[in-house]
Coordinates of C-alpha atoms in Angstrom, one line a residue:
M109 CA -26.8 6.5 -10.1
T110 CA -27.1 4.1 -13.0
N111 CA -26.2 0.4 -12.6
D112 CA -23.1 0.7 -14.8
R113 CA -21.6 2.8 -12.0
R114 CA -22.0 0.1 -9.4
L115 CA -18.8 -1.7 -8.3
S116 CA -18.6 -5.3 -9.3
A117 CA -15.5 -6.3 -7.2
R118 CA -15.1 -5.5 -3.5
R119 CA -17.0 -2.8 -1.8
P120 CA -15.3 0.6 -2.0
R121 CA -13.5 1.4 1.3
V122 CA -13.6 4.6 3.3
A123 CA -11.1 5.3 6.1
M124 CA -12.4 8.0 8.4
L125 CA -10.1 9.9 10.8
V126 CA -11.0 11.9 13.8
A127 CA -8.8 13.1 16.7
N128 CA -11.2 12.2 19.5
D129 CA -12.6 9.0 21.0
V130 CA -15.8 9.1 18.7
R131 CA -18.2 8.5 21.6
L132 CA -19.6 12.0 21.8
D133 CA -19.0 13.1 18.2
S134 CA -22.5 12.7 16.7
R135 CA -21.4 13.9 13.2
V136 CA -18.6 11.4 12.9
Q137 CA -20.8 8.6 14.3
K138 CA -23.6 9.4 11.8
A139 CA -21.2 9.7 8.8
A140 CA -19.6 6.3 9.6
Y141 CA -23.0 4.6 10.1
S142 CA -24.5 6.1 6.9
A143 CA -21.5 5.4 4.7
A144 CA -21.6 1.7 5.8
E145 CA -25.3 1.5 5.2
A146 CA -24.8 3.0 1.7
G147 CA -22.6 0.0 0.9
Y148 CA -19.1 1.2 1.8
D149 CA -16.7 -0.7 4.0
V150 CA -15.8 1.8 6.7
L151 CA -12.9 1.9 9.1
L152 CA -13.2 4.7 11.6
L153 CA -10.0 5.6 13.4
G154 CA -10.3 7.5 16.7
Y155 CA -7.9 8.8 19.3
E156 CA -8.1 7.6 23.0
P157 CA -5.8 9.8 25.1
N158 CA -5.1 7.2 27.8
R159 CA -4.7 4.2 25.5
K160 CA -1.4 2.4 25.8
G161 CA 0.1 -0.1 23.5
R162 CA -1.7 -1.6 20.5
P163 CA -4.9 -0.3 18.9
S164 CA -8.2 -1.3 20.5
D165 CA -10.2 -4.3 19.5
P166 CA -12.7 -3.3 16.9
A167 CA -16.1 -1.9 17.9
Y168 CA -18.9 -1.2 15.5
I169 CA -21.4 1.5 14.6
G170 CA -23.8 -0.4 12.5
A171 CA -21.6 -2.1 9.9
A172 CA -18.8 0.5 10.3
Q173 CA -15.7 -0.7 12.2
V174 CA -14.3 1.6 14.9
V175 CA -10.7 1.3 16.1
R176 CA -9.1 3.6 18.7
T177 CA -5.4 4.3 19.3
G178 CA -3.2 6.3 21.6
L179 CA -0.3 8.4 20.6
H180 CA 2.7 6.3 19.6
N181 CA 5.9 7.2 17.7
K182 CA 7.0 5.0 14.8
W183 CA 9.8 3.3 16.9
Q184 CA 7.3 2.1 19.5
I185 CA 5.1 0.7 16.7
A186 CA 8.0 -1.0 15.1
Q187 CA 8.5 -3.1 18.2
W188 CA 5.0 -4.6 18.2
P189 CA 5.4 -7.3 15.5
L190 CA 8.8 -8.2 16.9
K191 CA 7.3 -8.9 20.2
D192 CA 4.6 -11.1 18.7
G193 CA 7.3 -13.1 17.0
G194 CA 9.2 -13.6 20.2
A195 CA 12.2 -11.7 18.9
P196 CA 15.3 -11.6 21.1
G197 CA 15.6 -8.6 23.3
L198 CA 18.9 -7.5 21.5
R199 CA 16.9 -7.0 18.3
L200 CA 14.6 -4.6 20.2
M201 CA 17.3 -2.5 21.6
P202 CA 17.7 -0.1 18.6
F203 CA 14.0 0.5 18.5
R204 CA 13.8 1.1 22.2
A205 CA 16.7 3.6 22.0
L206 CA 15.1 5.5 19.1
S207 CA 11.7 5.4 20.8
F208 CA 13.2 6.8 24.0
A209 CA 15.0 9.6 22.1
S210 CA 11.8 10.4 20.2
S211 CA 9.8 10.6 23.4
L212 CA 12.4 13.0 25.0
D213 CA 12.1 15.2 21.9
Y214 CA 8.3 15.2 22.1
K215 CA 8.2 16.0 25.8
A216 CA 10.8 18.8 25.4
R217 CA 8.8 20.4 22.6
R218 CA 5.6 20.2 24.6
R219 CA 7.3 21.9 27.5
I220 CA 8.6 24.7 25.3
V221 CA 5.1 25.3 23.8
Q222 CA 3.6 25.4 27.3
R223 CA 6.2 27.9 28.6
I224 CA 6.6 30.4 25.8
K225 CA 4.5 33.5 26.3
E226 CA 2.4 35.3 23.7
P227 CA 3.7 38.9 23.3
G228 CA 1.9 41.2 25.6
T229 CA 0.8 38.6 28.1
G230 CA 3.9 38.6 30.4
D231 CA 4.5 40.6 33.6
G232 CA 7.3 42.7 32.1
S233 CA 10.1 40.8 33.9
V234 CA 13.3 39.8 32.1
K235 CA 12.2 36.2 32.3
H236 CA 8.9 36.9 30.7
R237 CA 10.3 39.2 28.1
A238 CA 12.7 36.4 27.1
K239 CA 9.8 34.0 26.8
E240 CA 7.9 36.5 24.7
A241 CA 10.9 37.0 22.4
L242 CA 10.9 33.3 21.7
W243 CA 7.3 33.5 20.5
K244 CA 8.0 34.8 17.0
V245 CA 10.9 32.4 16.6
Y246 CA 9.1 29.3 17.7
F247 CA 5.6 30.0 16.4
R248 CA 6.5 31.5 13.1
D249 CA 4.1 30.9 10.3
G250 CA 2.0 28.4 12.3
D251 CA 4.6 25.7 11.9
W252 CA 2.5 22.8 13.3
R253 CA 5.4 20.3 12.9
R254 CA 7.2 21.9 15.8
T255 CA 4.3 23.1 17.9
A256 CA 1.7 20.3 17.4
R257 CA 4.0 17.3 17.1
H258 CA 1.3 15.1 18.7
L259 CA -0.3 15.0 15.2
L260 CA 2.9 13.3 13.9
W261 CA 2.6 10.7 16.6
L262 CA -1.1 10.2 15.8
E263 CA -0.1 9.7 12.2
S264 CA 2.4 7.1 13.3
S265 CA -0.4 5.3 15.2
W266 CA -2.8 5.3 12.3
S267 CA -0.6 4.9 9.2
A268 CA -0.1 1.2 9.2
L269 CA -3.8 0.6 9.9
I270 CA -4.9 2.8 7.0
E271 CA -2.4 1.4 4.6
E272 CA -3.4 -2.2 5.5
F273 CA -7.1 -1.3 4.9
E274 CA -6.3 0.1 1.4
P275 CA -9.0 2.7 1.3
D276 CA -10.4 4.2 -1.9
L277 CA -11.3 7.3 0.0
I278 CA -9.9 8.9 3.2
H279 CA -12.5 11.1 5.0
A280 CA -10.5 13.5 7.3
H281 CA -12.7 15.0 10.0
D282 CA -12.0 18.3 11.6
M283 CA -8.9 20.5 11.7
H284 CA -6.5 17.9 13.1
T285 CA -6.5 15.3 10.4
P286 CA -6.2 16.7 6.8
G287 CA -2.4 16.5 6.9
I288 CA -2.5 12.9 8.0
A289 CA -4.9 12.0 5.3
V290 CA -3.0 13.7 2.5
R291 CA 0.4 12.3 3.5
V292 CA -0.9 8.7 3.9
A293 CA -2.7 9.0 0.6
D294 CA 0.6 10.1 -1.1
R295 CA 2.4 7.2 0.4
L296 CA -0.2 4.8 -0.9
A297 CA 0.2 6.4 -4.3
H298 CA 3.8 5.1 -4.4
K299 CA 2.4 1.5 -3.8
G300 CA 0.0 1.7 -6.7
K301 CA -3.2 3.7 -6.2
R302 CA -3.7 7.0 -4.4
P303 CA -7.0 7.2 -2.5
K304 CA -9.1 10.3 -2.8
V305 CA -9.0 12.7 0.2
L306 CA -12.1 14.5 1.5
Y307 CA -11.5 17.2 4.1
D308 CA -14.5 17.8 6.4
A309 CA -14.0 21.2 8.0
H310 CA -16.1 21.1 11.1
E311 CA -15.2 24.7 12.2
F312 CA -13.7 28.0 11.0
V313 CA -10.3 27.2 12.4
A314 CA -9.0 30.8 12.5
G315 CA -12.0 31.8 14.6
V316 CA -12.0 28.9 17.1
S317 CA -11.4 30.0 20.7
M318 CA -8.3 28.2 21.9
P319 CA -4.8 29.1 23.1
E320 CA -3.1 31.2 20.4
Q321 CA -0.2 28.8 19.8
R322 CA -2.6 26.0 19.1
R323 CA -4.7 28.2 16.8
L324 CA -1.7 29.2 14.8
A325 CA -0.7 25.6 14.4
Y326 CA -4.1 24.4 13.2
V327 CA -4.5 27.4 10.9
G328 CA -1.1 26.6 9.4
L329 CA -2.0 23.0 9.1
E330 CA -5.3 23.7 7.3
G331 CA -3.7 26.2 5.0
E332 CA -1.0 23.7 4.0
Y333 CA -3.4 20.9 3.1
V334 CA -6.9 22.2 2.3
R335 CA -6.0 22.6 -1.4
K336 CA -4.3 19.2 -1.5
A337 CA -7.6 17.4 -0.6
D338 CA -9.6 16.2 -3.6
A339 CA -12.8 17.8 -2.1
V340 CA -13.8 19.9 0.9
I341 CA -17.1 19.8 2.7
T342 CA -18.2 21.8 5.7
V343 CA -21.2 22.5 8.0
S344 CA -22.8 25.7 6.8
P345 CA -23.1 27.7 3.6
L346 CA -21.4 30.8 5.1
L347 CA -18.4 28.8 6.3
A348 CA -18.2 27.2 2.8
Q349 CA -18.0 30.7 1.3
W350 CA -15.4 31.8 3.9
L351 CA -13.2 28.8 3.2
Q352 CA -13.3 29.3 -0.5
E353 CA -12.4 32.9 -0.2
R354 CA -9.7 32.4 2.4
Y355 CA -7.9 29.6 0.6
H356 CA -8.8 30.5 -3.0
L357 CA -10.4 27.2 -3.6
T358 CA -11.4 26.4 -7.2
E359 CA -14.9 25.4 -6.0
T360 CA -17.2 26.2 -3.1
P361 CA -17.0 23.4 -0.5
G362 CA -20.1 21.3 -0.2
V363 CA -22.4 21.6 2.8
V364 CA -23.3 18.6 5.0
A365 CA -25.1 19.9 8.1
N366 CA -24.8 18.0 11.4
A367 CA -28.6 17.5 11.6
P368 CA -30.3 14.9 13.8
M369 CA -31.6 11.6 12.4
L370 CA -35.3 11.9 11.6
H371 CA -35.9 8.2 12.3
L372 CA -33.5 6.3 14.6
P373 CA -32.4 3.2 12.7
G374 CA -33.6 -0.1 14.3
E375 CA -36.5 1.6 16.2
E376 CA -40.1 1.9 15.2
R377 CA -41.5 5.3 14.7
E378 CA -44.0 6.3 17.4
P379 CA -47.0 8.6 16.7
G380 CA -46.4 12.0 18.1
G381 CA -42.6 11.5 18.1
P382 CA -40.1 14.1 17.0
D383 CA -40.9 13.3 13.4
A384 CA -44.6 13.7 13.6
G385 CA -46.5 16.4 11.7
T386 CA -47.1 19.8 13.3
D387 CA -50.3 20.0 15.3
S388 CA -52.1 23.3 15.6
E389 CA -52.5 22.7 19.3
A390 CA -48.8 22.9 20.0
D391 CA -49.1 22.6 23.7
A392 CA -51.1 19.4 23.6
E393 CA -48.6 17.9 21.1
R394 CA -45.7 18.7 23.4
G395 CA -47.4 17.2 26.3
A396 CA -48.2 14.0 24.3
R397 CA -44.6 13.7 23.3
A398 CA -43.3 14.2 26.8
D399 CA -45.6 11.6 28.2
Q400 CA -44.3 8.8 26.0
A401 CA -43.3 6.0 28.4
E402 CA -39.9 5.4 26.8
A403 CA -39.0 9.0 26.0
P404 CA -36.7 11.0 28.2
S405 CA -38.3 14.3 29.2
L406 CA -36.5 17.5 30.0
R407 CA -39.6 18.8 31.7
K408 CA -39.7 15.8 34.1
A409 CA -36.0 16.2 34.7
C410 CA -36.7 19.7 35.9
G411 CA -39.8 18.7 37.9
L412 CA -42.1 21.1 36.2
A413 CA -45.8 20.8 35.3
S414 CA -46.8 21.0 31.6
D415 CA -48.2 24.5 31.9
V416 CA -44.9 26.1 33.2
P417 CA -43.1 28.0 30.5
L418 CA -39.6 26.4 30.0
L419 CA -36.7 27.6 28.0
V420 CA -33.7 25.4 27.3
Y421 CA -30.1 25.8 26.4
S422 CA -28.4 22.5 25.5
G423 CA -24.7 22.0 24.7
A424 CA -21.3 23.1 25.7
V425 CA -21.2 25.5 28.7
S426 CA -18.7 28.4 28.7
P427 CA -18.8 32.2 29.1
M428 CA -18.7 32.7 25.3
R429 CA -21.9 30.7 24.9
G430 CA -23.9 33.6 26.4
I431 CA -25.9 31.6 28.9
A432 CA -25.4 34.4 31.5
T433 CA -27.6 36.6 29.2
M434 CA -30.4 34.0 29.7
V435 CA -30.1 34.2 33.5
A436 CA -30.0 38.0 33.4
G437 CA -33.2 38.0 31.4
L438 CA -35.2 35.9 33.9
P439 CA -36.3 38.8 36.2
E440 CA -38.1 40.3 33.2
L441 CA -39.9 36.9 32.5
P442 CA -42.1 36.2 35.5
D443 CA -42.9 32.5 36.0
V444 CA -40.6 31.4 33.1
H445 CA -38.0 28.7 34.0
M446 CA -34.8 27.9 32.1
A447 CA -32.9 24.6 31.9
V448 CA -29.2 24.2 31.1
V449 CA -28.4 20.8 29.7
R450 CA -24.8 20.2 30.5
G451 CA -22.1 17.7 31.5
A452 CA -20.3 17.9 34.8
D453 CA -20.6 21.0 37.0
T454 CA -17.8 23.5 36.5
E455 CA -16.7 26.8 37.9
F456 CA -18.8 28.5 35.3
T457 CA -22.0 26.6 36.0
R458 CA -21.5 27.5 39.7
A459 CA -21.1 31.2 38.6
L460 CA -24.4 30.9 36.8
E461 CA -26.1 29.6 39.9
K462 CA -24.6 32.4 41.9
Q463 CA -25.8 34.9 39.4
A464 CA -29.3 33.5 39.6
E465 CA -29.3 33.7 43.4
E466 CA -28.2 37.3 43.3
L467 CA -31.1 38.1 40.9
G468 CA -33.6 36.2 43.0
V469 CA -34.4 33.7 40.3
A470 CA -32.4 30.6 41.6
D471 CA -35.6 28.6 41.8
R472 CA -36.2 29.0 38.1
L473 CA -32.8 27.9 36.9
H474 CA -32.4 24.1 36.4
M475 CA -29.1 22.3 35.7
V476 CA -29.8 18.9 34.1
G477 CA -27.7 16.2 32.6
Y478 CA -27.0 15.0 29.0
V479 CA -28.7 12.1 27.3
A480 CA -27.3 10.1 24.4
P481 CA -26.9 12.2 21.2
H482 CA -29.6 10.4 19.3
L483 CA -32.1 11.0 22.1
V484 CA -31.6 14.8 22.3
P485 CA -34.6 16.0 20.2
Q486 CA -37.1 13.9 22.1
Y487 CA -35.5 14.9 25.4
L488 CA -35.9 18.6 24.5
A489 CA -39.3 18.4 23.0
S490 CA -41.2 19.1 26.3
A491 CA -39.6 22.6 26.5
D492 CA -41.2 25.7 25.0
I493 CA -38.3 27.5 23.4
G494 CA -34.7 26.5 22.4
V495 CA -32.2 29.3 23.1
I496 CA -28.9 29.9 21.4
P497 CA -27.5 33.1 23.1
I498 CA -23.8 32.7 21.9
L499 CA -21.6 35.7 21.7
H500 CA -19.8 37.2 18.7
T501 CA -16.7 35.3 17.6
P502 CA -15.6 34.6 14.0
N503 CA -16.4 30.9 14.4
H504 CA -19.9 31.6 15.9
E505 CA -20.7 33.9 12.9
V506 CA -20.4 31.1 10.4
A507 CA -21.8 28.2 12.4
L508 CA -25.1 26.4 12.0
I509 CA -24.5 24.4 15.2
T510 CA -25.8 21.0 16.0
K511 CA -28.1 22.3 18.7
Y512 CA -30.0 24.4 16.2
Y513 CA -31.0 21.3 14.3
E514 CA -31.8 19.5 17.5
Y515 CA -34.2 22.3 18.5
M516 CA -35.7 22.1 15.0
H517 CA -36.4 18.3 15.4
A518 CA -37.8 18.9 18.8
K519 CA -40.1 21.4 17.1
L520 CA -39.0 24.2 19.4
P521 CA -39.2 27.8 18.3
I522 CA -35.7 29.3 18.5
V523 CA -34.5 32.5 20.1
V524 CA -31.0 33.2 18.8
S525 CA -28.4 36.0 19.2
D526 CA -27.5 38.0 16.1
V527 CA -24.6 35.8 15.0
Q528 CA -24.8 35.9 11.2
A529 CA -25.5 32.4 9.9
M530 CA -28.1 31.4 12.5
A531 CA -29.7 34.8 12.6
D532 CA -30.2 34.8 8.9
F533 CA -31.5 31.2 8.9
T534 CA -34.0 32.0 11.6
R535 CA -35.3 35.1 9.8
E536 CA -35.6 33.1 6.6
L537 CA -37.5 30.2 8.3
G538 CA -39.6 32.4 10.6
N539 CA -39.2 29.8 13.3
G540 CA -38.1 32.2 16.0
E541 CA -36.7 35.6 16.9
V542 CA -33.3 37.3 16.9
F543 CA -31.8 39.5 19.7
T544 CA -28.6 41.4 20.1
A545 CA -26.0 39.3 21.7
E546 CA -25.5 40.1 25.5
D547 CA -28.5 42.3 25.6
A548 CA -30.6 40.7 28.3
H549 CA -33.6 43.1 27.9
E550 CA -33.8 42.5 24.2
Y551 CA -33.5 38.8 24.8
A552 CA -36.4 38.9 27.3
Q553 CA -38.5 40.7 24.7
A554 CA -37.7 38.1 22.1
V555 CA -38.7 35.3 24.4
A556 CA -41.9 37.0 25.4
K557 CA -42.8 37.6 21.8
V558 CA -42.4 33.9 21.0
L559 CA -44.2 32.7 24.1
A560 CA -47.2 34.9 23.1
D561 CA -47.7 33.0 19.8
R562 CA -45.6 29.8 20.2
A563 CA -47.8 27.7 17.9
A564 CA -47.3 30.1 15.0
Y565 CA -43.5 29.7 15.2
A566 CA -43.7 26.0 15.6
S567 CA -46.0 25.6 12.6
R568 CA -43.0 26.4 10.4
Y569 CA -41.7 22.9 11.0
T570 CA -43.3 21.1 8.1
D571 CA -42.4 17.5 7.3
D572 CA -40.6 18.7 4.2
L573 CA -38.5 21.2 6.1
L574 CA -37.5 18.6 8.8
A575 CA -36.7 16.0 6.1
A576 CA -34.4 18.5 4.3
N577 CA -32.7 19.4 7.6
S578 CA -32.4 15.8 8.8
W579 CA -29.3 13.6 8.8
E580 CA -31.1 11.3 6.3
G581 CA -31.2 14.3 3.9
Q582 CA -27.6 15.2 4.6
A583 CA -26.4 11.6 4.3
E584 CA -27.7 11.7 0.7
V585 CA -25.5 14.8 0.1
L586 CA -22.5 13.1 1.6
G587 CA -23.1 10.0 -0.5
G588 CA -23.2 12.2 -3.6
V589 CA -19.8 13.6 -2.7
Y590 CA -18.3 10.1 -2.2
A591 CA -19.8 8.9 -5.6
R592 CA -18.4 12.0 -7.4
L593 CA -15.0 11.4 -6.0
L594 CA -14.9 7.7 -6.7
G595 CA -16.8 7.8 -10.0
Q596 CA -19.0 4.9 -8.8
E597 CA -21.1 3.8 -5.9
P598 CA -21.7 0.5 -4.2
E599 CA -24.9 -1.5 -3.7
P600 CA -26.5 -0.4 -0.3
R601 CA -26.4 -3.0 2.4
T602 CA -29.6 -4.9 2.9
G603 CA -31.5 -4.9 6.2
V604 CA -31.4 -2.3 8.9
R605 CA -28.7 -2.1 11.6
A606 CA -29.4 -0.3 14.9
F607 CA -27.5 3.0 15.4
G608 CA -25.1 2.9 18.3
E609 CA -21.8 1.4 19.2
T610 CA -21.6 -2.3 19.9
S611 CA -18.7 -4.7 20.5
E612 CA -19.9 -7.0 17.6
P613 CA -21.2 -6.1 14.2
T614 CA -24.9 -5.9 14.0
A615 CA -26.7 -8.2 11.6

């Protein structure tokens, strides 16, 4: 950008909205951090389910301010300034009565949503047939205002904070927030200036696996507001194409992939780290990276020597992720071990362990814990192959998921099921092999092929490729979207702030 496009008054302000507590959402964390580094004043609003009363004290990701709220109706919020001013209890009575009535309405609607049955899911009894009959009445046209009223409460919690912040741009993350962003922007327009709205579509909403009533609500919400946003971005080219076609958008959404940071801000680069050049002796390079004193090591977590073949699956654990296919393939892969990087043990992880026992491969299945999001690539780097065995769903077909980029930056060859976007990307890059989803024999063949010539697959990870598929590269794309919407850009902040949440702003 030329200097005449720089802002001379205050820094431009970006309000970011996300309906989670931010702590495990690496895309949102990186977007907030990078926008603040680029010179924007950033207020990131998150949702903390158990939070009572007022918004949290500010926290900081670099120079970006983070505030979390619970769900509150507008009558609860109306009482807060009155309490601060020591208002008499009588003045609070109307607000308390309205708040109580609103809470009853909210709880009643939630109970209805929980009890109505999707047609065809009841047991045929009169009671269930009646609940099924209510489905079409209550869930007609994905009317989210009746079936996802928590979003209205979330809007109540955030509205005053956004309006006080006076943003120039509202960045609405994921399916829950575009309606809030558009409606708050329209209200601000009546006060003088309407901020631009950017909808960041993290997923293909119609294809997300969730209870049908929730899916209908979010599909209805997205359909109502996606064209009212000033711009749309998403996470993969295929999803961008699908969004344009589904909603008849005038332009194809931009693509900002959720790639890892190539260099962790505030830390010195180390030779042989996840950003180092590809060595022709891939095994030696992996061993050197894993042996760094400060680096977490998946291989060490599994208790395996450097010469033991190790496959890894990292991320959310559920039947639709296809991990059972990996376990089923182990009998065809003698001496090969697999690690599942997951959170708490669940009924499904226990089912995987039982499956391994029945196949006689329990000693080669390792359940290991998560590390901080920015440490994932170096954590995974001591494995031999990163595996993405997910099953076919509409959302999986269009996704270029975070773990794909994490595997790339760990310089792991990738074995992926034949879901469209990632299979096409893998064939294009030549960094791995594709197998038919749920076919354990074909999966084992793909793994064996990669293990036989691992260095050749890993050699595809050039510095230029990793830079283009790093967060640093994607942050430039996001910055370009901001500048286009605002018609100007700020001066970047000077110095370097560490990445990670703190209670005080970093210098």
